[in-house]
Coordinates of C-alpha atoms in Angstrom, one line a residue:
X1 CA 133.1 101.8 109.2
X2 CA 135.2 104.8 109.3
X3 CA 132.1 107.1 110.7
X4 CA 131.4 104.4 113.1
X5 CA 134.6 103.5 114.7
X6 CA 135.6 107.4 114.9
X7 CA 132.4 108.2 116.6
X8 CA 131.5 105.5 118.3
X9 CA 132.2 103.4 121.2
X10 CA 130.0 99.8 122.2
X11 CA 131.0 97.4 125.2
X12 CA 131.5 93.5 124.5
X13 CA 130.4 91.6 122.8
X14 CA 129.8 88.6 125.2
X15 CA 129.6 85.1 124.5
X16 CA 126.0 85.1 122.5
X17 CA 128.2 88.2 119.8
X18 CA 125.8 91.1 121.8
X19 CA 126.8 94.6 123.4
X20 CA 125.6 95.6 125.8
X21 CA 125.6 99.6 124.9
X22 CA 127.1 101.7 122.4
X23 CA 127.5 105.2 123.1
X24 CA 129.0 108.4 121.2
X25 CA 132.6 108.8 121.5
X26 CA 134.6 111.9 120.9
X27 CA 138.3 110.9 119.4
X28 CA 138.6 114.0 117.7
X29 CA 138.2 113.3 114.1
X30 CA 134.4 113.9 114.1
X31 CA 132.3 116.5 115.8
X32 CA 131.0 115.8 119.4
X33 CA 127.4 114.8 119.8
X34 CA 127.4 118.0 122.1
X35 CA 128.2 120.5 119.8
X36 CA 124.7 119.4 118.2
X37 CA 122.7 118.9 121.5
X38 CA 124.4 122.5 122.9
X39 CA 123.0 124.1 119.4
X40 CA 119.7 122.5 119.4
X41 CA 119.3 123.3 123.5
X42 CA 120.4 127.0 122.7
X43 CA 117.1 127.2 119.9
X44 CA 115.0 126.3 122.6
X45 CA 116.5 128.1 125.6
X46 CA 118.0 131.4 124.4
X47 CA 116.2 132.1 121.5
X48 CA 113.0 130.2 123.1
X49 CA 112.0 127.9 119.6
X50 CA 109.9 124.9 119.7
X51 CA 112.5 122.2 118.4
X52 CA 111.1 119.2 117.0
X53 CA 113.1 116.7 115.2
X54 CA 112.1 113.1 113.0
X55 CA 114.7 110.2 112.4
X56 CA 113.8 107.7 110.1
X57 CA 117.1 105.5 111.0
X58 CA 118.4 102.2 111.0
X59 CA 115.9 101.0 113.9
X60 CA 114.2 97.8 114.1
X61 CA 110.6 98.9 112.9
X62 CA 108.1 100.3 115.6
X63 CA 105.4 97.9 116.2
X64 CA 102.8 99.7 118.6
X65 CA 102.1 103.7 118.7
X66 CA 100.2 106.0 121.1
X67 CA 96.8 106.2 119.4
X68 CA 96.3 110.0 120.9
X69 CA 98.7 112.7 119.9
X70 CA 101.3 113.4 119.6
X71 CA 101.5 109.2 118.2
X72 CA 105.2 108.6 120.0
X73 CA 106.4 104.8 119.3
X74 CA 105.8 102.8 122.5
X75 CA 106.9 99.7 121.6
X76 CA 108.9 98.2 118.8
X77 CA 111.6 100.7 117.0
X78 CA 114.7 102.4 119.6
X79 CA 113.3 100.3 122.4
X80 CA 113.7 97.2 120.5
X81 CA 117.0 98.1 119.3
X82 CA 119.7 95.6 119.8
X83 CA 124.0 96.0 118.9
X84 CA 125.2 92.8 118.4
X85 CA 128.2 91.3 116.2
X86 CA 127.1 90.5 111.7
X87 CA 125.8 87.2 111.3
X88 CA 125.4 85.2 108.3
X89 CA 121.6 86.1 108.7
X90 CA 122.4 89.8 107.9
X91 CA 123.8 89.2 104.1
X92 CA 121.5 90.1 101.5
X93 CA 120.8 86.8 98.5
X94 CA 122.7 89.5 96.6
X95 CA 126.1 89.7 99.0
X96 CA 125.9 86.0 98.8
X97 CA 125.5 85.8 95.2
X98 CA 128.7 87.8 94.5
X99 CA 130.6 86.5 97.2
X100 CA 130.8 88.7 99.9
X101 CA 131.3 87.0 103.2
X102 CA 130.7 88.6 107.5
X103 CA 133.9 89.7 106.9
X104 CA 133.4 91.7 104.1
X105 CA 130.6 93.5 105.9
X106 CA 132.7 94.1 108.9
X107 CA 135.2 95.5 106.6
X108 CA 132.5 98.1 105.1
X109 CA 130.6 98.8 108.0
X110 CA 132.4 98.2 111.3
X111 CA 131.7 95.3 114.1
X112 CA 128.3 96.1 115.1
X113 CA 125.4 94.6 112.7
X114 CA 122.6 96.6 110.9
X115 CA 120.0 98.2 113.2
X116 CA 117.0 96.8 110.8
X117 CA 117.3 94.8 108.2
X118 CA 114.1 95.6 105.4
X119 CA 112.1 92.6 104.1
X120 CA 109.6 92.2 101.3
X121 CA 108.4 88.9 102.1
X122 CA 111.7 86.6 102.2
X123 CA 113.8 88.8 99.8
X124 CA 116.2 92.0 101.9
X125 CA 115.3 94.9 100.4
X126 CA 118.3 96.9 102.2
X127 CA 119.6 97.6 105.8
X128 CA 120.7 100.6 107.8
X129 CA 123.1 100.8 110.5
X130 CA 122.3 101.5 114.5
X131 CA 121.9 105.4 114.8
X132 CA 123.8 106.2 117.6
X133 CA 125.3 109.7 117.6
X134 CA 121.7 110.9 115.9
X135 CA 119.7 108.7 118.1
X136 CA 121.6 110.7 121.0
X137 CA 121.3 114.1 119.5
X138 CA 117.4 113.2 119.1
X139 CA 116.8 112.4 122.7
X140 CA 118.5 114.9 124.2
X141 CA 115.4 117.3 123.1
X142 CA 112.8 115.2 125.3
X143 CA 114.8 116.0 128.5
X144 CA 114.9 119.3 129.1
X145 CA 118.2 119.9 131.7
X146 CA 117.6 123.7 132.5
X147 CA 115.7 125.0 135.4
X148 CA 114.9 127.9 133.6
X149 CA 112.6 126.2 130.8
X150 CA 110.1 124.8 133.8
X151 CA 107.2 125.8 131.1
X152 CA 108.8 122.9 128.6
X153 CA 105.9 120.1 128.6
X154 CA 108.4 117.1 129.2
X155 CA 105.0 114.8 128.0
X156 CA 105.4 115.9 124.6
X157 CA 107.9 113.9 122.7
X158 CA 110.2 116.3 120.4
X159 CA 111.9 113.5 119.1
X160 CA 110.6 110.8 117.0
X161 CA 112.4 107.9 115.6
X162 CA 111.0 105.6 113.3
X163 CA 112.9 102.8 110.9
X164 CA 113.9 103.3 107.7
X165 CA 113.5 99.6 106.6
X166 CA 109.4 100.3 107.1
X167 CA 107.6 100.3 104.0
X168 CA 105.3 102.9 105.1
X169 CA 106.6 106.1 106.7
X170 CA 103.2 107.5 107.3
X171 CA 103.6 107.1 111.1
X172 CA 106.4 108.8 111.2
X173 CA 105.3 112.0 109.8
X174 CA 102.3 111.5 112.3
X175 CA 104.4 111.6 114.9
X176 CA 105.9 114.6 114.1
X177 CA 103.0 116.5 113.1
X178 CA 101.6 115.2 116.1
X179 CA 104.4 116.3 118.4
X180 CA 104.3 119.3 116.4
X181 CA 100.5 120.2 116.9
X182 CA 100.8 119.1 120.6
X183 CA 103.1 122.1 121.1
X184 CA 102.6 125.2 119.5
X185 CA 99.2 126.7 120.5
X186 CA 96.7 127.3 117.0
X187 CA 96.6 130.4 115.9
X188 CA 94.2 133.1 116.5

């Protein structure tokens, strides 16, 4: 809760306990986002590297992938991802078991409930919290905001974010070889 409220900032909830955006915030105790996104856009623009990174973070599970590389999510996962206020839905059998209450999870974690929520059949097998300030840092490597990198391919995806509360994380290092293989030329 400490991370989140010092880094970042979400509008509402409304009526139905749902935000309608949460964005980085800078209040001084934690790095900015742009320190990150100015690093990262220095490797690509002054010393001219092919960035590419991978987030396996507290999305909701992608559901749909391109079937041609570089195998970007296209639906499901950051698109699907909703802020909205704990629920009674989001305690584990285990957080009911000893006690713990919304309140209690609000306490640990801040106002905003758990990006995905990981199931094996009916029993949660953990959660993970919305990735915002990563999720930011990410994206800003698919949009490239200098005029002098007209040679970056914008169609290649350099970030890919998958959810940690899949089972199977095979499509996420797909995606990243794929992105990977999509842009640096093969040898010889």
């Amino acid at each position: 809760a400490i991370c989140w409220n010092a880094g970042v900032s979400c509008t509402g909830p409304d009526a139905t306990g749902k935000y309608s955006d949460c964005v980085a915030a800078d209040n001084g105790v934690l790095h900015p986002v742009s320190r990150y996104q100015d690093f990262l856009r220095y490797l690509v623009t002054d010393l001219d590297k092919t960035v590419v990174m991978l987030g396996v973070l507290g999305v909701p599970e992608v559901t749909e992938h391109n079937a041609l590389p570089p195998y970007q999510p296209t639906a499901g996962g950051v698109d699907a991802l909703e802020y909205r206020a704990w629920g009674q839905d989001d305690l584990s059998p285990e957080d009911v078991a000893d006690g713990r209450t919304v309140a209690d999870k609000v306490f640990e974690f801040g106002d905003i409930a758990p990006g995905c929520i990981g199931k094996a059949g009916d029993v949660i097998t953990g959660s993970a919290v919305p990735p915002v300030r990563i999720k930011e840092v990410c994206e800003s490597l698919n949009v490239p905001d200098d005029p002098a990198t007209p040679d970056v391919d914008e169609s290649v995806p350099r970030c890919c974010i998958e959810s940690i509360c899949d089972d199977d994380f095979s499509a996420a290092m797909r995606c990243l070889t794929g992105s990977i293989a999509s842009l640096i030329p093969p040898a010889g």
